[in-house]
Coordinates of C-alpha atoms and ligand atoms in Angstrom, one line a residue:
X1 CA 97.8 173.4 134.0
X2 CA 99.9 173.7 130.6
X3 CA 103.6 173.1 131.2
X4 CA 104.5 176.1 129.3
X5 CA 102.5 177.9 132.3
X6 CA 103.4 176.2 135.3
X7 CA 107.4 177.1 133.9
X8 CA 106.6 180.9 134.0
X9 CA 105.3 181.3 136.5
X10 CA 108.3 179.6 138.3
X11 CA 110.6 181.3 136.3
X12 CA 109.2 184.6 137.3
X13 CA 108.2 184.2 140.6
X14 CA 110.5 186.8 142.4
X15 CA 110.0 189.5 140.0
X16 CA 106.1 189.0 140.3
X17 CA 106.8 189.2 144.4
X18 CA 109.0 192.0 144.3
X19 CA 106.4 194.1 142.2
X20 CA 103.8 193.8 144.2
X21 CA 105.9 194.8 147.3
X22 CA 106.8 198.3 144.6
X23 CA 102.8 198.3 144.5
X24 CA 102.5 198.0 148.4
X25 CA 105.2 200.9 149.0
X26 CA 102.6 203.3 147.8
X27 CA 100.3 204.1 150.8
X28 CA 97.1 205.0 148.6
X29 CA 95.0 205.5 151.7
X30 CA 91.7 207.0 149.7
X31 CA 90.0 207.4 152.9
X32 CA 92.3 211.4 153.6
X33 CA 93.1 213.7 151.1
X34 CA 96.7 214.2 152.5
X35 CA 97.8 210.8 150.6
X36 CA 96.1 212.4 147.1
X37 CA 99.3 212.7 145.5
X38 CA 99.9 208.5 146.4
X39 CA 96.3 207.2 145.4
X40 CA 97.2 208.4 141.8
X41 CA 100.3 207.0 141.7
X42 CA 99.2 203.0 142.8
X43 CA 96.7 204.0 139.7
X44 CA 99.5 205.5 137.5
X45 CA 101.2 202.0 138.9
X46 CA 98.1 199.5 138.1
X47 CA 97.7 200.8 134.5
X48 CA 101.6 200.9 133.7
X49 CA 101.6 197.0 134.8
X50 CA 98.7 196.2 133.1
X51 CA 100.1 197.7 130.2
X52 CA 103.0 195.8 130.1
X53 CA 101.3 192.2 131.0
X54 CA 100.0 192.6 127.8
X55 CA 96.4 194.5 127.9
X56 CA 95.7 196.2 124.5
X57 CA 94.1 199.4 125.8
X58 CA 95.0 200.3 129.6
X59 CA 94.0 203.7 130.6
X60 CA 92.8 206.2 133.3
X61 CA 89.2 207.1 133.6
X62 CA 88.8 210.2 135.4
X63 CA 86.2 210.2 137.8
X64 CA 85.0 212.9 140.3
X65 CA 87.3 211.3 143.2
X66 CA 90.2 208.7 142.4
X67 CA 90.3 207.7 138.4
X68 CA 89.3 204.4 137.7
X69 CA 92.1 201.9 135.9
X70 CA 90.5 200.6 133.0
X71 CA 92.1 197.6 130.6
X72 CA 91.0 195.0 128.2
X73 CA 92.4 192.1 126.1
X74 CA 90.5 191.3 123.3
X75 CA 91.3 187.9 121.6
X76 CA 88.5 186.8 119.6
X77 CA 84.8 189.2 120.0
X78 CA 83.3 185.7 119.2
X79 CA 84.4 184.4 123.0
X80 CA 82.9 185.1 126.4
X81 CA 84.8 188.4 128.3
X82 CA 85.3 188.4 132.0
X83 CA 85.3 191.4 133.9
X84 CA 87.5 191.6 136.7
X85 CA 87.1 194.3 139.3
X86 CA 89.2 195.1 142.3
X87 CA 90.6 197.9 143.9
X88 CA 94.5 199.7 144.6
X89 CA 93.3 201.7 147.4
X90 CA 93.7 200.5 151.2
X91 CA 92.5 201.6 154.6
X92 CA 94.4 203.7 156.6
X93 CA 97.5 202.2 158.5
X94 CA 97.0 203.4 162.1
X95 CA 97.9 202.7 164.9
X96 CA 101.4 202.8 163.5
X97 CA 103.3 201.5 166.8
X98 CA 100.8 198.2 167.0
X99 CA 103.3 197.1 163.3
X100 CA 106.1 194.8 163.6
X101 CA 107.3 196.7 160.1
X102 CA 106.1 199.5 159.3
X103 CA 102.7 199.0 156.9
X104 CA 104.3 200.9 153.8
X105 CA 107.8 198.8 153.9
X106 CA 106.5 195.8 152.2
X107 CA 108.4 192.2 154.3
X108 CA 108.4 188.9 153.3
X109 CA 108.3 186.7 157.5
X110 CA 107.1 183.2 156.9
X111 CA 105.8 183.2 153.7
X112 CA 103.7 185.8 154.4
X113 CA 103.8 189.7 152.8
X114 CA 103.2 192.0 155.6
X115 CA 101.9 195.6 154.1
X116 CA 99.0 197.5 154.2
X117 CA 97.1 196.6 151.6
X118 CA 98.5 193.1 151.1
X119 CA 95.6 191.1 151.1
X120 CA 93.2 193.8 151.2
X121 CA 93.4 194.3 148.2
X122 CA 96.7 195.4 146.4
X123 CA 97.7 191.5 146.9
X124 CA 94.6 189.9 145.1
X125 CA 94.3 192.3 142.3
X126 CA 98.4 192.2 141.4
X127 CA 97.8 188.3 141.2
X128 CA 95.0 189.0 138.8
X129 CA 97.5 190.9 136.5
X130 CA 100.4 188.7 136.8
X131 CA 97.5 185.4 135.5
X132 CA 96.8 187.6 132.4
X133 CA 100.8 188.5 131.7
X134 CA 101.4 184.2 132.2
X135 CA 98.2 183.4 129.8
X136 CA 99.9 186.2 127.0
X137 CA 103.4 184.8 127.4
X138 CA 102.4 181.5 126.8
X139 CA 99.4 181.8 124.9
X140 CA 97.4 180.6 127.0
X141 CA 94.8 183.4 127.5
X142 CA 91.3 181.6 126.7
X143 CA 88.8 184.2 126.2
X144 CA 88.5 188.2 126.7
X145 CA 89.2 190.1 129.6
X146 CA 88.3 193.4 130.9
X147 CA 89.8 195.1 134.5
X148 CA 88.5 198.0 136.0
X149 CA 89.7 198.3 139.5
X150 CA 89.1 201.4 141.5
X151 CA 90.5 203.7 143.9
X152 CA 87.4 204.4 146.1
X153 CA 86.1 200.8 147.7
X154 CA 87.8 201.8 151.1
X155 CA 85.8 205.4 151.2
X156 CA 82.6 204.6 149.7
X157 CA 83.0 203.8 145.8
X158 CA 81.4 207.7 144.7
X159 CA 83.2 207.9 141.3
X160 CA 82.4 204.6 140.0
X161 CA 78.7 205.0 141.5
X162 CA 78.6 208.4 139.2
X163 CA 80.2 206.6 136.5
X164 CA 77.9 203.6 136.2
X165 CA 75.3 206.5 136.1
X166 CA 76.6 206.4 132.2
X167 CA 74.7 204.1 129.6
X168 CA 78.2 204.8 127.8
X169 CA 80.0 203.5 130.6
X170 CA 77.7 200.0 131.0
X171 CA 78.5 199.4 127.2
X172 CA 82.2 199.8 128.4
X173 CA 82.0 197.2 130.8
X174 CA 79.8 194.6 128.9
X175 CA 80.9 191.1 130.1
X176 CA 79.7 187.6 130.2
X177 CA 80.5 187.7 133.8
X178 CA 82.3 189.6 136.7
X179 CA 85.4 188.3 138.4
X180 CA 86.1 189.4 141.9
X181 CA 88.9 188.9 144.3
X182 CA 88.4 191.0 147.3
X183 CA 87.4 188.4 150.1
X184 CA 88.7 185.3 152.0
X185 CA 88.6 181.6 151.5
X186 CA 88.3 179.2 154.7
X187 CA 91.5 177.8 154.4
X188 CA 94.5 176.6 152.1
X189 CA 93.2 173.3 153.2
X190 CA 89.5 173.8 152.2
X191 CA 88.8 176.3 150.1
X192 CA 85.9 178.0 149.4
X193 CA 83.9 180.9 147.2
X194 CA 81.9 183.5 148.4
X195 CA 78.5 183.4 147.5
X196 CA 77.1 185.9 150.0
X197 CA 78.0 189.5 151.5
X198 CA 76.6 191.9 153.4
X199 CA 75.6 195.6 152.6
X200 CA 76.7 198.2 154.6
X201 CA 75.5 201.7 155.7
X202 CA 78.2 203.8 157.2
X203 CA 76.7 207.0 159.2
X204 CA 78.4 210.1 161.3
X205 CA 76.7 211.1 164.3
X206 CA 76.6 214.5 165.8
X207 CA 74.8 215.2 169.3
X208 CA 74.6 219.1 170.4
X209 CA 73.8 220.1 173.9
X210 CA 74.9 223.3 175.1
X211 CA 76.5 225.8 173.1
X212 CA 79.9 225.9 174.3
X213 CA 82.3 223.3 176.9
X214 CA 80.9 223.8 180.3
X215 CA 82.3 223.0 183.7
X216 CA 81.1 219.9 184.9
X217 CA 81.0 220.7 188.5
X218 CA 79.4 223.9 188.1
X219 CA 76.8 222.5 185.7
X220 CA 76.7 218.4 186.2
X221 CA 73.6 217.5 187.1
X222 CA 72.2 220.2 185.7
X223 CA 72.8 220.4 182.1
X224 CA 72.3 217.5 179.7
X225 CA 75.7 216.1 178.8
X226 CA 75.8 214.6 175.4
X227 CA 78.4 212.2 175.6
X228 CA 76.1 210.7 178.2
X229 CA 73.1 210.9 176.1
X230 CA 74.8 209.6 173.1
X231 CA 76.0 206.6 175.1
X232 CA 72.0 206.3 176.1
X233 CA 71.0 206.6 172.4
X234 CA 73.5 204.1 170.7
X235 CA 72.6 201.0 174.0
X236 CA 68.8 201.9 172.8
X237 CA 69.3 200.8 169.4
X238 CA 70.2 196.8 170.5
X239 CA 67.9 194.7 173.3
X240 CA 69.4 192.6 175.4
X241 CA 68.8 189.7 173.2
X242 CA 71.5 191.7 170.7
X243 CA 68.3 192.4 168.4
X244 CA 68.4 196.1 166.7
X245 CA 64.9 198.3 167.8
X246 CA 64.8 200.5 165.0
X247 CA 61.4 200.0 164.2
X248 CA 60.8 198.0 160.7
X249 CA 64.7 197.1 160.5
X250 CA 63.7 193.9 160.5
X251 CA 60.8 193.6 158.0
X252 CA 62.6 192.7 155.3
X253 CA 64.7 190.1 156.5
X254 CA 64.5 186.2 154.8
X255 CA 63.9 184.1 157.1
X256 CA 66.4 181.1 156.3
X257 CA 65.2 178.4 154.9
X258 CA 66.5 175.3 157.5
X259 CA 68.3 174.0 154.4
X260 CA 70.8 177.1 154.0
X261 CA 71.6 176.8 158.0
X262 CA 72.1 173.3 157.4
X263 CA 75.1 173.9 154.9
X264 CA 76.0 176.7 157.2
X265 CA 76.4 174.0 159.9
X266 CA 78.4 172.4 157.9
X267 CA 81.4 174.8 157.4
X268 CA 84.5 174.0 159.6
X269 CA 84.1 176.4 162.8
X270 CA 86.1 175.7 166.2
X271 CA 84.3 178.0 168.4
X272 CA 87.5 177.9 170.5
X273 CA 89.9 178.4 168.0
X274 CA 88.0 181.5 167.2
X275 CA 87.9 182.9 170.5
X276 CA 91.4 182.0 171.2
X277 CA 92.5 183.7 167.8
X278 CA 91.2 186.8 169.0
X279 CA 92.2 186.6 172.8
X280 CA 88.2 186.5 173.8
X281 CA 86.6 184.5 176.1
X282 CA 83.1 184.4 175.1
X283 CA 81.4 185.6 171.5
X284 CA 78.6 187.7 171.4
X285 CA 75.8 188.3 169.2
X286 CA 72.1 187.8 168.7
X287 CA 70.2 185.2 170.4
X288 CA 68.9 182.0 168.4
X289 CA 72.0 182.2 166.2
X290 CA 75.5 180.6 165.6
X291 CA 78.6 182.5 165.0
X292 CA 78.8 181.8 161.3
X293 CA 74.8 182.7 161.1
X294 CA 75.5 186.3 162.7
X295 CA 78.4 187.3 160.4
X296 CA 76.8 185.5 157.2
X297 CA 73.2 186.2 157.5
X298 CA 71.8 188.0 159.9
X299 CA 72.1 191.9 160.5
X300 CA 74.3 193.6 162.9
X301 CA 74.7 197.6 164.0
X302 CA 78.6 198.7 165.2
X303 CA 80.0 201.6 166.4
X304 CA 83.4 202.5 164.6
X305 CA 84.2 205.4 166.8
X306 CA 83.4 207.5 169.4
X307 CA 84.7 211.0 170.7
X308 CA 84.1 214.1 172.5
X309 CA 84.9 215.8 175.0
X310 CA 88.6 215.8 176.8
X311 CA 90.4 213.0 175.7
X312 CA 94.3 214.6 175.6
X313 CA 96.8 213.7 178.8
X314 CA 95.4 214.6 182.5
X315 CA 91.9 215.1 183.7
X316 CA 89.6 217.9 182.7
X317 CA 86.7 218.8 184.2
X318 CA 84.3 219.4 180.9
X319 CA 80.6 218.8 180.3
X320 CA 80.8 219.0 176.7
X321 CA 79.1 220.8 174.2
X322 CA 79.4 218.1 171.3
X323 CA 79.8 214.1 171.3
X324 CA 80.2 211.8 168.1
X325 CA 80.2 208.5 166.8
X326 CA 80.9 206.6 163.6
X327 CA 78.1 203.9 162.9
X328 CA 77.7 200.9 160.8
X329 CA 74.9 198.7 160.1
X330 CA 75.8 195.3 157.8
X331 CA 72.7 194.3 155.9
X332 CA 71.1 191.0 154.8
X333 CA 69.5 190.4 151.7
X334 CA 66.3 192.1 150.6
X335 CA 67.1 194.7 153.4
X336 CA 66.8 198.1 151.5
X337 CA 70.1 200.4 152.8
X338 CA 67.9 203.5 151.4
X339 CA 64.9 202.5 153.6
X340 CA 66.6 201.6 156.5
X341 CA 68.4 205.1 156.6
X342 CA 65.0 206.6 157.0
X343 CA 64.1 204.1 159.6
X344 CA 67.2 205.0 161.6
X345 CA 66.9 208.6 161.1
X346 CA 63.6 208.4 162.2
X347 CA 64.1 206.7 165.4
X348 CA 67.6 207.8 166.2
X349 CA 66.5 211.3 166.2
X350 CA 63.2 210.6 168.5
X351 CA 65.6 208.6 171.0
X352 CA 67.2 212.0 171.6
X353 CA 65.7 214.3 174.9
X354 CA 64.7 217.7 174.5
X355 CA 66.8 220.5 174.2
X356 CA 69.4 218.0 172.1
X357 CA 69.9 218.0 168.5
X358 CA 71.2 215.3 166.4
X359 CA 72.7 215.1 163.1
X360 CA 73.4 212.4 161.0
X361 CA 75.6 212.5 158.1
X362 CA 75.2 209.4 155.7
X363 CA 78.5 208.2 154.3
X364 CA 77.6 205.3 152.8
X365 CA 73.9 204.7 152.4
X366 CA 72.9 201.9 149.3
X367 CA 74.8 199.7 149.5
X368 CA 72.8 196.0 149.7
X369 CA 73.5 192.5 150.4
X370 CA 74.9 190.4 147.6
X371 CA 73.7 187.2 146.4
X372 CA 75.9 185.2 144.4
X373 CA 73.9 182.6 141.8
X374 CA 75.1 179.7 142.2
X375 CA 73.7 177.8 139.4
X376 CA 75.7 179.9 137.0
X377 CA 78.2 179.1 134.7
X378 CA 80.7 181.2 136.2
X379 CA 80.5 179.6 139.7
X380 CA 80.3 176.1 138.0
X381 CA 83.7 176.9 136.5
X382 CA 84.9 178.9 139.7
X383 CA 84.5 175.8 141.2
X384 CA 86.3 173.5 138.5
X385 CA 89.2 175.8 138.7
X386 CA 89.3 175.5 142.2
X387 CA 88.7 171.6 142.1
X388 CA 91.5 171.7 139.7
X389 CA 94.6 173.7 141.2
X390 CA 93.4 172.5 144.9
X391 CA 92.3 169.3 144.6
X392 CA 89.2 170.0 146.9
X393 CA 85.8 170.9 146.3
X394 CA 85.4 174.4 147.4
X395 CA 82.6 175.2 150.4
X396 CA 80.2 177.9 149.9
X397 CA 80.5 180.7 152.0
X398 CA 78.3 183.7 153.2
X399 CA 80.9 186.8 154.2
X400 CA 80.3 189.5 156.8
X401 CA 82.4 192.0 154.9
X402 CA 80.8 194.2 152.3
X403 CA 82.1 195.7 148.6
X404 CA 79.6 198.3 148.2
X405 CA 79.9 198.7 144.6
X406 CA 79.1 195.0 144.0
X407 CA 74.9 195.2 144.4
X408 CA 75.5 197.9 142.1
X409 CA 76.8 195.7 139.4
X410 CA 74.3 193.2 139.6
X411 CA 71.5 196.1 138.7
X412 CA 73.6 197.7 136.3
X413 CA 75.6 195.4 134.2
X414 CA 73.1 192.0 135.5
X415 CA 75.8 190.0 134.8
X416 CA 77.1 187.1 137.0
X417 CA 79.0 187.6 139.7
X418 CA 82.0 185.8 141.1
X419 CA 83.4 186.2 144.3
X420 CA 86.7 184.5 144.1
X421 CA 89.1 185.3 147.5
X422 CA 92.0 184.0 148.0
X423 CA 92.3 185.8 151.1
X424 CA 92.0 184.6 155.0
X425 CA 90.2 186.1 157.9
X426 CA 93.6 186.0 159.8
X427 CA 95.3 188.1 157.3
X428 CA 94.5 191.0 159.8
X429 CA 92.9 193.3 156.7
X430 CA 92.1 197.1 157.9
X431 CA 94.2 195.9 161.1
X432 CA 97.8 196.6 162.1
X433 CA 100.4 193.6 160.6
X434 CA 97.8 192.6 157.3
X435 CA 99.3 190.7 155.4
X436 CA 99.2 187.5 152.3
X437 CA 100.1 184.5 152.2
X438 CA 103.1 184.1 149.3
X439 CA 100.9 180.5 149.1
X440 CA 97.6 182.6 148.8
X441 CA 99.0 184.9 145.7
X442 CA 100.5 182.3 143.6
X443 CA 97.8 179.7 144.4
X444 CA 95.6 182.8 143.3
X445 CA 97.1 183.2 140.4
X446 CA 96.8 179.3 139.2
X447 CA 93.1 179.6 140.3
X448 CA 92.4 182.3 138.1
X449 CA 94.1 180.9 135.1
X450 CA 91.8 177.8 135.7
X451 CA 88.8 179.8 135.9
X452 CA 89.3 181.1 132.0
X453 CA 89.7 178.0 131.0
X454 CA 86.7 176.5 132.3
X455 CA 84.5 179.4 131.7
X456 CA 85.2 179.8 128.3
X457 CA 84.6 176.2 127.5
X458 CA 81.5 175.9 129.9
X459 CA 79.9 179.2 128.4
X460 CA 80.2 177.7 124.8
Ligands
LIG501 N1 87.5 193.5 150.8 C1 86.7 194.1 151.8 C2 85.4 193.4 152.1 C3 85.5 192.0 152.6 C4 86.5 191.6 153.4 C5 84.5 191.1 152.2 C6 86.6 190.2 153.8 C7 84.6 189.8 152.6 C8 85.6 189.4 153.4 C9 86.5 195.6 151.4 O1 87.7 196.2 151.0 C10 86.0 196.3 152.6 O2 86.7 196.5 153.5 N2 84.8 196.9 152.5 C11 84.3 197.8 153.5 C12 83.4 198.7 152.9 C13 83.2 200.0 153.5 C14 84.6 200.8 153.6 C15 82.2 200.9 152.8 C16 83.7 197.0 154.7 O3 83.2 195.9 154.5 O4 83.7 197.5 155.8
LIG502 MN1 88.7 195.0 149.7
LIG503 MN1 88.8 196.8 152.9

């Protein structure tokens, strides 16, 4: 890296820290409308700092939910752009009392940032804006850049879906390729890029029995209770080799060629270490497949939540009327989110005994697997950069996490994508105490300065 950079970078170090912990403070939680007024102010925030780190044009897109951030550097139309995406939007923060700090009062403990939102995403995209103020200040910036980052990843990605509707919008976002930093790398040790993630459907599940609360001694036995029922319905939908029965979910699915679970294999994994991180005592998951395999290839089918009946202080006798559940299903490539909805529908509905009705609200239902290419010049240079600032190759890595908007991209704006985390599983993202390495951020931002670099002079 350029001297000139290297010296900015140290010389600004705290002030780059201490504005990201301003950018943590706000608690834009898009997933309620009570934090509204906060999730436009971290984009009112995003644009303001991308204004001042030099963008020409930074602005707000309006969108039908949260507005979009929108900026762009142009140095020379002759040289590749990048498109970065990201997003200022978090999950919510409950359960508040499970926090050693509270997740909106941004603290520094052992070189780690502890916030919502710190690695997840507020922490990778602020490291994103502090590489393009270095490369301005010290003229160092190589080729164009775009950012859009959004404020609707946690909830579902609606207003940037609608916007990509838009030929207008696609000429807007033209690029050479798409920069992403929104997942985790293995280790500071051993890097790695992402190269694979799964889609994800998200569904809400309503089961109706009776038509009011009824008591259960006077009626148990009796009446079909739908908590019980619902419980029946969600253990139908796994065997007992942890397959999913909905009929055809499976038709689609590659079947691995012995090559890719080779260089699986070959990814550091301590089965123990893993178990022991998480205070388990045994993993479970389909048959016929390793850990890594289940997250990084192969299907799965979650609940998220369940609820009915009494569930307040003390016993109460009820037979309820109603029982829900929030359900997700995480999607390997050339599964079809669209199709599989129908599938489930189908059966989920048929699993249900007479006299029941079921309703199922789709929340998120198109979002597909990703596949990174990784014969592209944007991976190759990815991969320099990382070579280069962490003097390791980086491993390729299949994620079990999902950014819905991405298989949109590839169809739309069928540019290359690059998948470039500097996060780590144990950062606790969408989990009480997340947090970022200090390491991860400004190892992050060296990374990304690289990547220009090589990029521009690999895509000439
Ligand atoms: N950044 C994550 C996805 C992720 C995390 C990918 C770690 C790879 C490694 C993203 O913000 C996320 O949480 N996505 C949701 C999507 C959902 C809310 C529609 C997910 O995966 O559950
Ligand atoms: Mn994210
Ligand atoms: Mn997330």
């Amino acid at each position: 890296m350029a001297l000139a950079t290297k010296k900015y970078i140290e010389t600004h170090q705290d002030r780059f820290l201490d504005e990201l912990m301003d950018f943590l403070r706000i608690p834009s939680v898009s997933t309620s409308k009570e934090y509204a007024t906060e999730v436009h102010k971290a984009a009112a925030f995003v644009k303001q700092k991308l204004s001042e780190a030099g963008a020409d044009k930074a602005m707000l897109i309006d969108t039908q939910g949260y507005p979009l951030v929108y900026a762009e550097k142009t140095v020379d139309a002759s040289l590749p752009t990048v498109l970065v995406y990201g997003h200022y939007d978090v999950q919510p923060a409950d359960p508040y009392e499970l926090w050693e700090t509270p997740p909106f009062e941004p603290v520094v403990r052992e070189n780690k940032i502890y916030a919502r939102g710190a690695s997840d995403d507020k922490g990778q995209v602020y490291l994103h804006i502090k590489a393009l103020e270095t490369m301005l200040a010290t003229q160092q910036l190589p080729c164009n850049i775009k950012f859009l980052i959004e404020g609707e990843e946690e909830s579902g990605s609606e207003g940037l879906t609608r916007f990509l509707e838009n030929q207008k919008n696609v000429a807007l976002l033209q690029s050479d390729a798409v920069l992403v930093s929104d997942t985790t790398l293995l280790s500071l040790e051993q890097p790695s890029l992402t190269i694979g993630l799964r889609g994800i459907i998200y569904l809400e599940i309503e089961v109706t029995g009776p038509n009011r609360d009824l008591h259960s001694g006077v009626y148990g036995g009796a009446v079909g209770n739908p908590i019980n029922i619902l419980c029946q319905m969600i253990a139908a939908l796994q065997d007992e080799h942890h397959r999913i029965t909905i009929p055809g979910f499976y038709d689609r699915v590659a079947v691995l060629p012995e090559q890719d679970r080779q260089a699986l294999a070959k990814i550091p994994f301590v089965l123990s270490d893993y178990q022991n991180a998480l205070g388990i005592k045994a993993v479970a998951g389909e048959h016929g497949y390793s850990t890594l395999e289940r997250t990084g290839i192969r299907p799965a089918l979650d609940i998220n939540g369940i609820w009915g009946g009494h569930v307040g202080e003390g016993g109460k006798t009820v037979l309820p009327s109603k029982a829900h559940a929030k359900l997700s299903m995480r999607l390997v490539p050339h599964q079809e989110a669209r199709e599989i909805v129908t599938q489930f529908t189908k059966y989920f509905t048929a699993l249900a005994p007479k006299g029941i009705t079921v309703e199922i609200r789709v929340v998120h239902g198109n979002s597909n697997a990703v596949v990174v290419n990784a014969d592209s010049v944007a991976l190759q240079a990815a991969i320099k950069a990382f070579e280069e600032v962490w003097a390791r190759t980086p491993l390729l890595t299949k994620d079990g996490g999902s950014i819905p908007i991405i298989s949109q991209f590839k169809e739309v704006l069928d540019r290359d994508i690059v998948l470039m985390g500097f996060g780590l599983d144990s950062d606790a993202i969408h989990s009480p105490n997340e947090h970022f390495g200090v390491a991860n951020f400004f190892k992050g931002i060296d990374t990304v300065i690289a990547f220009y670099k090589y990029f521009t002079s690999l895509h000439a």
